[in-house]
Tab-separated table of C-alpha atoms in Angstrom:
chain	number	residue	atom	x	y	z
A	1	MET	CA	112.622	125.683	117.633
A	2	ALA	CA	111.391	124.028	120.622
A	3	GLY	CA	113.797	120.688	119.213
A	4	THR	CA	115.103	118.298	116.494
A	5	ALA	CA	114.522	116.322	114.954
A	6	VAL	CA	114.915	113.594	111.774
A	7	VAL	CA	112.899	111.608	109.681
A	8	VAL	CA	113.765	109.622	108.313
A	9	GLY	CA	111.958	107.633	104.705
A	10	ALA	CA	109.346	110.726	103.105
A	11	GLY	CA	106.419	108.413	101.505
A	12	VAL	CA	103.076	109.357	103.213
A	13	GLY	CA	103.875	109.083	107.431
A	14	GLY	CA	107.263	110.662	106.819
A	15	LEU	CA	106.304	114.313	105.067
A	16	ALA	CA	102.659	113.917	108.045
A	17	THR	CA	105.297	113.907	110.598
A	18	ALA	CA	107.369	115.882	109.037
A	19	ILE	CA	104.487	118.923	108.872
A	20	GLY	CA	103.500	117.512	112.370
A	21	LEU	CA	107.000	118.791	114.162
A	22	ARG	CA	107.467	121.794	112.211
A	23	ARG	CA	104.299	123.216	112.922
A	24	ALA	CA	104.267	122.004	116.153
A	25	GLY	CA	107.673	124.003	116.552
A	26	TRP	CA	110.852	122.099	115.634
A	27	ALA	CA	113.342	122.360	113.453
A	28	VAL	CA	112.667	118.917	111.108
A	29	SER	CA	114.573	117.463	108.522
A	30	VAL	CA	113.954	114.682	106.158
A	31	LEU	CA	116.540	112.107	104.832
A	32	GLU	CA	114.814	109.464	102.284
A	33	ARG	CA	117.250	106.554	101.157
A	34	ARG	CA	115.462	106.605	96.834
A	35	THR	CA	117.026	109.427	94.229
A	36	GLY	CA	113.159	109.920	93.817
A	37	LEU	CA	109.485	109.669	95.502
A	38	GLU	CA	107.475	107.252	95.330
A	39	ARG	CA	104.463	108.496	92.732
A	40	TYR	CA	103.373	105.541	90.905
A	41	GLY	CA	99.408	105.717	91.085
A	42	THR	CA	97.461	103.624	93.050
A	43	ALA	CA	94.935	105.051	94.629
A	44	PHE	CA	94.589	105.473	98.728
A	45	GLY	CA	91.482	104.916	100.577
A	46	LEU	CA	90.668	108.131	102.912
A	47	HIS	CA	88.745	107.344	105.861
A	48	PRO	CA	86.452	110.111	107.298
A	49	THR	CA	89.449	109.983	110.368
A	50	ALA	CA	92.365	110.200	108.387
A	51	GLN	CA	90.892	113.528	106.058
A	52	ALA	CA	90.295	115.146	109.416
A	53	ALA	CA	94.362	114.848	110.454
A	54	LEU	CA	94.955	116.205	107.036
A	55	ASP	CA	93.075	119.149	107.137
A	56	ARG	CA	95.183	119.583	111.003
A	57	LEU	CA	98.515	119.293	109.394
A	58	GLY	CA	97.175	121.864	106.312
A	59	VAL	CA	96.973	119.594	103.527
A	60	GLY	CA	93.128	119.028	103.487
A	61	GLU	CA	92.103	121.228	101.193
A	62	ALA	CA	94.512	120.712	98.255
A	63	LEU	CA	93.953	117.406	98.496
A	64	ARG	CA	89.679	117.878	98.100
A	65	GLY	CA	90.012	118.888	94.799
A	66	ARG	CA	91.997	116.263	93.273
A	67	ALA	CA	89.797	113.478	95.628
A	68	VAL	CA	87.300	111.215	94.260
A	69	PRO	CA	84.581	109.931	96.447
A	70	TYR	CA	84.314	106.442	97.120
A	71	ARG	CA	80.030	105.370	97.207
A	72	GLY	CA	78.512	102.438	95.889
A	73	ALA	CA	80.601	99.243	96.164
A	74	ARG	CA	79.757	96.006	96.203
A	75	ILE	CA	81.898	92.498	96.488
A	76	ARG	CA	80.825	90.390	93.819
A	77	THR	CA	80.808	86.822	92.947
A	78	PRO	CA	83.198	85.930	89.815
A	79	ALA	CA	80.292	85.511	87.941
A	80	GLY	CA	78.697	89.627	88.632
A	81	LYS	CA	76.091	88.525	91.363
A	82	VAL	CA	75.685	91.062	94.217
A	83	LEU	CA	77.155	89.112	97.261
A	84	ALA	CA	77.043	92.789	99.738
A	85	SER	CA	77.192	95.828	99.948
A	86	LEU	CA	80.452	97.732	101.088
A	87	PRO	CA	79.665	100.515	104.546
A	88	LEU	CA	81.188	103.418	102.861
A	89	GLU	CA	76.796	104.272	102.977
A	90	ARG	CA	77.551	104.050	107.104
A	91	ILE	CA	80.828	105.345	107.068
A	92	GLU	CA	79.225	108.197	105.053
A	93	ARG	CA	76.037	108.964	107.702
A	94	ARG	CA	78.396	108.812	110.639
A	95	ALA	CA	81.051	110.962	109.259
A	96	GLY	CA	79.526	113.434	107.626
A	97	ARG	CA	81.553	112.973	104.524
A	98	PRO	CA	82.128	110.543	102.164
A	99	GLU	CA	85.683	108.331	101.850
A	100	LEU	CA	87.753	109.618	99.317
A	101	LEU	CA	90.365	108.381	96.934
A	102	ILE	CA	93.304	110.549	96.039
A	103	SER	CA	95.816	108.983	93.566
A	104	ARG	CA	99.471	109.024	95.733
A	105	PRO	CA	101.365	111.409	93.011
A	106	TYR	CA	98.951	113.533	94.366
A	107	LEU	CA	99.082	113.023	97.868
A	108	ILE	CA	102.813	113.351	97.764
A	109	ASP	CA	103.458	116.045	95.877
A	110	ALA	CA	100.265	118.507	98.793
A	111	LEU	CA	102.301	116.945	101.265
A	112	LEU	CA	105.481	118.188	100.331
A	113	ALA	CA	104.179	121.287	99.140
A	114	GLU	CA	102.665	121.891	102.697
A	115	LEU	CA	106.545	121.209	103.842
A	116	ASP	CA	108.582	123.713	100.963
A	117	ALA	CA	105.884	126.499	102.116
A	118	PHE	CA	107.983	126.490	105.095
A	119	GLY	CA	111.711	127.216	103.896
A	120	ASP	CA	113.011	125.493	106.070
A	121	VAL	CA	112.567	121.713	105.911
A	122	PRO	CA	114.935	119.466	103.945
A	123	VAL	CA	114.349	116.790	103.184
A	124	GLU	CA	117.341	115.185	101.592
A	125	LEU	CA	117.193	112.542	99.674
A	126	GLY	CA	119.786	109.578	98.463
A	127	ARG	CA	120.220	109.188	102.210
A	128	ASN	CA	120.530	105.370	103.175
A	129	VAL	CA	120.927	105.261	107.122
A	130	VAL	CA	122.761	102.532	109.296
A	131	ALA	CA	124.600	105.469	111.559
A	132	VAL	CA	121.206	105.225	114.390
A	133	GLU	CA	123.182	105.547	116.930
A	134	ALA	CA	124.190	108.462	115.247
A	135	LEU	CA	120.971	110.573	114.328
A	136	VAL	CA	120.121	109.889	118.316
A	137	ALA	CA	123.411	111.404	120.018
A	138	ALA	CA	123.067	114.291	116.848
A	139	ASN	CA	118.577	115.456	117.897
A	140	ASP	CA	116.636	115.624	120.328
A	141	LEU	CA	114.385	113.237	118.500
A	142	VAL	CA	114.547	111.037	115.462
A	143	VAL	CA	111.175	108.794	113.921
A	144	GLY	CA	111.444	105.912	111.413
A	145	ALA	CA	109.352	106.442	108.953
A	146	ASP	CA	110.920	104.154	106.754
A	147	GLY	CA	108.635	101.511	105.700
A	148	ILE	CA	108.420	97.787	106.720
A	149	GLY	CA	112.006	97.028	106.492
A	150	SER	CA	112.413	99.567	108.773
A	151	THR	CA	116.582	100.352	109.227
A	152	VAL	CA	115.479	102.702	112.556
A	153	ARG	CA	112.948	99.378	114.164
A	154	ALA	CA	115.924	96.947	113.565
A	155	ALA	CA	118.349	99.406	114.725
A	156	CYS	CA	116.534	100.165	118.058
A	157	PHE	CA	114.131	97.382	118.623
A	158	GLY	CA	115.689	94.390	117.408
A	159	LYS	CA	114.633	91.916	114.457
A	160	ARG	CA	112.620	89.707	116.421
A	161	SER	CA	109.112	91.923	114.627
A	162	GLY	CA	110.685	92.048	110.572
A	163	PRO	CA	108.295	91.185	107.297
A	164	ARG	CA	107.075	88.505	106.877
A	165	HIS	CA	105.165	87.033	103.768
A	166	VAL	CA	101.575	86.283	103.289
A	167	GLY	CA	101.860	84.102	100.896
A	168	THR	CA	100.221	86.104	97.847
A	169	VAL	CA	101.405	87.959	94.708
A	170	ALA	CA	99.137	91.308	94.381
A	171	TRP	CA	98.756	92.904	91.281
A	172	ILE	CA	98.137	97.322	91.150
A	173	GLY	CA	97.207	98.557	87.760
A	174	ILE	CA	95.302	102.248	86.652
A	175	ALA	CA	92.892	101.905	83.399
A	176	ASP	CA	91.938	104.774	81.449
A	177	PHE	CA	88.589	104.357	80.518
A	178	GLU	CA	85.947	104.254	83.921
A	179	SER	CA	84.527	100.657	84.601
A	180	GLY	CA	81.353	101.688	85.495
A	181	ILE	CA	81.379	99.787	88.430
A	182	CYS	CA	83.087	99.805	91.641
A	183	GLY	CA	84.220	97.059	94.126
A	184	GLU	CA	85.352	93.628	95.556
A	185	THR	CA	84.491	90.583	92.892
A	186	TRP	CA	86.064	87.741	95.592
A	187	GLY	CA	86.558	84.179	93.855
A	188	LYS	CA	88.303	80.836	94.824
A	189	GLY	CA	91.615	81.706	96.606
A	190	ARG	CA	91.558	85.209	94.811
A	191	PHE	CA	90.146	89.066	94.126
A	192	PHE	CA	89.450	91.316	91.781
A	193	GLY	CA	88.990	95.131	93.154
A	194	MET	CA	88.400	98.660	91.797
A	195	THR	CA	87.528	101.818	92.618
A	196	PRO	CA	87.716	105.297	90.408
A	197	ILE	CA	90.941	107.087	89.951
A	198	GLU	CA	90.019	110.947	88.652
A	199	PRO	CA	87.820	111.059	85.940
A	200	GLY	CA	88.378	108.764	82.819
A	201	ARG	CA	91.183	105.885	84.855
A	202	THR	CA	90.168	103.405	87.130
A	203	ASN	CA	92.650	102.115	89.296
A	204	TRP	CA	92.922	97.946	89.938
A	205	TYR	CA	93.987	95.214	92.481
A	206	THR	CA	93.832	91.410	92.508
A	207	THR	CA	96.060	89.018	93.960
A	208	VAL	CA	96.431	85.680	93.466
A	209	PRO	CA	97.964	82.277	94.748
A	210	GLY	CA	101.476	82.066	92.707
A	211	ALA	CA	100.861	84.377	89.185
A	212	THR	CA	104.340	85.646	88.241
A	213	THR	CA	103.608	86.853	84.528
A	214	ALA	CA	100.605	89.307	82.686
A	215	ASP	CA	99.568	85.738	81.137
A	216	GLU	CA	98.886	84.321	83.874
A	217	LEU	CA	97.583	87.097	86.214
A	218	SER	CA	94.848	87.200	83.160
A	219	GLY	CA	94.570	83.413	82.880
A	220	HIS	CA	93.788	83.229	86.790
A	221	PHE	CA	90.335	85.869	85.760
A	222	GLU	CA	88.858	84.708	82.531
A	223	GLY	CA	85.411	84.747	82.615
A	224	TRP	CA	84.541	86.733	84.384
A	225	HIS	CA	82.374	89.593	85.085
A	226	ASP	CA	83.024	92.443	82.916
A	227	PRO	CA	84.286	94.512	82.533
A	228	ILE	CA	88.079	92.029	84.485
A	229	PRO	CA	89.234	90.981	81.631
A	230	ARG	CA	88.335	94.306	79.860
A	231	ILE	CA	90.829	95.674	82.561
A	232	LEU	CA	93.343	94.105	82.577
A	233	ALA	CA	93.593	93.513	78.148
A	234	GLU	CA	92.593	97.107	78.287
A	235	THR	CA	95.824	98.217	80.091
A	236	ASP	CA	99.712	97.984	79.275
A	237	PRO	CA	100.984	95.123	81.249
A	238	SER	CA	104.217	97.199	81.790
A	239	THR	CA	102.758	99.349	83.636
A	240	TRP	CA	101.013	96.697	86.174
A	241	ILE	CA	103.183	97.172	89.760
A	242	ARG	CA	103.655	93.136	91.322
A	243	TYR	CA	104.292	92.327	94.751
A	244	GLU	CA	104.875	89.683	96.872
A	245	MET	CA	102.185	90.832	99.849
A	246	ARG	CA	104.134	90.888	103.489
A	247	HIS	CA	103.290	92.282	107.022
A	248	LEU	CA	104.686	93.362	109.409
A	249	PHE	CA	105.503	89.581	112.608
A	250	PRO	CA	105.145	89.213	115.962
A	251	ALA	CA	103.859	92.467	116.242
A	252	LEU	CA	105.904	94.838	118.434
A	253	PRO	CA	105.797	95.870	122.256
A	254	ALA	CA	106.040	99.157	121.845
A	255	PHE	CA	106.027	101.613	118.869
A	256	VAL	CA	108.444	103.943	121.780
A	257	HIS	CA	112.023	103.569	122.410
A	258	GLY	CA	114.357	105.254	124.853
A	259	GLY	CA	112.597	108.056	124.748
A	260	ARG	CA	113.151	110.168	121.547
A	261	VAL	CA	113.231	107.359	119.117
A	262	ALA	CA	109.597	106.588	117.661
A	263	LEU	CA	108.182	104.614	114.942
A	264	VAL	CA	104.895	105.330	112.570
A	265	GLY	CA	103.178	103.993	109.474
A	266	ASP	CA	105.008	100.512	107.691
A	267	ALA	CA	107.878	100.651	109.832
A	268	ALA	CA	105.358	100.335	112.762
A	269	HIS	CA	102.483	98.230	111.900
A	270	ALA	CA	103.079	97.492	108.617
A	271	MET	CA	99.941	95.125	107.038
A	272	THR	CA	98.434	93.539	103.831
A	273	PRO	CA	96.153	96.183	101.754
A	274	ASN	CA	93.270	94.859	101.909
A	275	LEU	CA	91.361	97.657	104.387
A	276	GLY	CA	92.358	99.715	102.621
A	277	GLN	CA	94.010	101.181	105.703
A	278	GLY	CA	98.239	101.646	105.509
A	279	ALA	CA	98.055	105.139	104.567
A	280	CYS	CA	95.759	106.774	107.161
A	281	THR	CA	96.952	104.304	109.783
A	282	ALA	CA	100.155	106.425	109.250
A	283	ILE	CA	99.120	109.577	108.555
A	284	LEU	CA	96.765	108.857	111.964
A	285	ASP	CA	99.999	108.351	113.556
A	286	ALA	CA	101.872	111.673	111.607
A	287	GLY	CA	98.786	113.551	113.534
A	288	ALA	CA	98.202	111.537	117.139
A	289	LEU	CA	102.851	112.066	117.610
A	290	ALA	CA	102.814	115.524	116.422
A	291	ARG	CA	99.988	116.605	118.694
A	292	ALA	CA	101.508	114.582	121.392
A	293	VAL	CA	105.203	116.122	121.372
A	294	ALA	CA	103.257	119.922	121.133
A	295	GLU	CA	102.061	119.381	124.771
A	296	HIS	CA	104.821	118.247	126.240
A	297	GLY	CA	107.891	119.861	125.151
A	298	PRO	CA	111.083	118.697	124.304
A	299	ALA	CA	111.875	118.312	128.176
A	300	GLY	CA	108.629	116.486	128.340
A	301	LEU	CA	109.181	114.453	125.230
A	302	PRO	CA	109.629	110.365	127.194
A	303	SER	CA	106.135	112.049	128.291
A	304	ALA	CA	105.189	112.655	125.001
A	305	LEU	CA	106.521	109.566	123.188
A	306	ARG	CA	104.585	107.166	125.921
A	307	ALA	CA	101.018	109.183	125.231
A	308	TYR	CA	101.897	108.708	121.601
A	309	ASP	CA	101.997	105.770	121.479
A	310	ALA	CA	98.791	104.708	124.428
A	311	GLN	CA	96.723	106.412	121.791
A	312	ARG	CA	97.561	105.019	118.804
A	313	ARG	CA	99.840	100.574	119.128
A	314	ARG	CA	96.263	99.264	120.034
A	315	SER	CA	93.965	101.124	117.713
A	316	ALA	CA	96.940	100.244	114.476
A	317	GLN	CA	97.452	96.929	115.338
A	318	ARG	CA	94.266	95.838	116.027
A	319	THR	CA	94.126	97.482	112.287
A	320	ALA	CA	96.492	95.176	110.854
A	321	PHE	CA	94.935	91.900	112.551
A	322	ALA	CA	91.663	92.551	111.399
A	323	SER	CA	93.339	93.153	108.011
A	324	ARG	CA	95.440	89.762	108.007
A	325	HIS	CA	92.603	87.997	108.573
A	326	LEU	CA	90.502	90.117	106.261
A	327	HIS	CA	92.836	88.246	103.263
A	328	ARG	CA	92.536	84.342	104.812
A	329	PHE	CA	88.670	85.749	104.204
A	330	MET	CA	88.542	86.588	101.016
A	331	THR	CA	91.047	84.273	99.313
A	332	SER	CA	89.029	81.030	100.402
A	333	GLU	CA	89.242	78.127	98.834
A	334	HIS	CA	85.865	77.497	101.214
A	335	THR	CA	83.807	80.076	98.657
A	336	ARG	CA	80.379	78.787	99.932
A	337	LEU	CA	80.225	78.755	103.522
A	338	ARG	CA	82.236	82.458	102.560
A	339	ASN	CA	79.907	83.790	100.254
A	340	ALA	CA	77.156	83.013	102.592
A	341	LEU	CA	78.497	84.790	105.493
A	342	VAL	CA	79.166	87.365	103.492
A	343	ARG	CA	75.861	87.878	102.098
A	344	MET	CA	74.425	88.466	106.169
A	345	LEU	CA	76.824	91.679	106.353
A	346	PRO	CA	74.957	94.765	107.448
A	347	SER	CA	74.218	97.462	104.507
């Protein structure tokens, strides 16, 4: 084996990183504080660049069998008037493949199956890492993939950058019917989105200022165009997921520390979900880190981490910045000006 690495966190970024490092010949272990992996059924959007990265990790083909293409999505007013198209067709023309939507359980299970195929990459659940310094001392490389509240980031980078509330409550759920339309509806201070996730089901998501109960949420969308009221009425509220939207602020000055520690995914650049790029950026981080480590080898690990930081930090932080400002734009109270600007977007 080329070197030893421990990945803290078994989400999308952590599992993808573990696969990449193991393919590079490293001895890898994964530590996860939860006693079970998150498999709730939200839909991840996979940009063609992330799909290519998954292909290099060996899981692309398995995912394509369960994913659905995302096409024909529109931005609408609450009355149903189309303002613009999401740039999905343009992405497909440029990349030669469409954006895909995949259920989180399918993505997690595909990554786990690839790890299991190696036969020597333990994934230890219920491991709440506290002594990060001990991990650094015992391994050549420590990867913090432990989310927005990252223990690795706090221990190695300090607490200046940390989770910050956006001031908006987000809700997500799955309706057991196909909506017939896709895209997002932007209202005053709130929006509602619908995407396919698999045949016969619709992934939906919404943000509202301060809604705390299911009844309050439904009230915010009375009179909105079909099928939004139906989706809320026919989805069991006990299955809805509610969370306070947060992002990492301020942006980190580096994704690497001391020549032996690297951050990936939300630990490095947690962002609002408005661009739908959280999983994609984590996958791209994982691929870039694994390539840099493979190219430089264990003896060149500090150089590898510098190369990873140079390739990924500014790109990921630009995406996070754009997503945060898109959130502000989407939830603007000044709907007339915002809608006029949206109509000017290229199709």
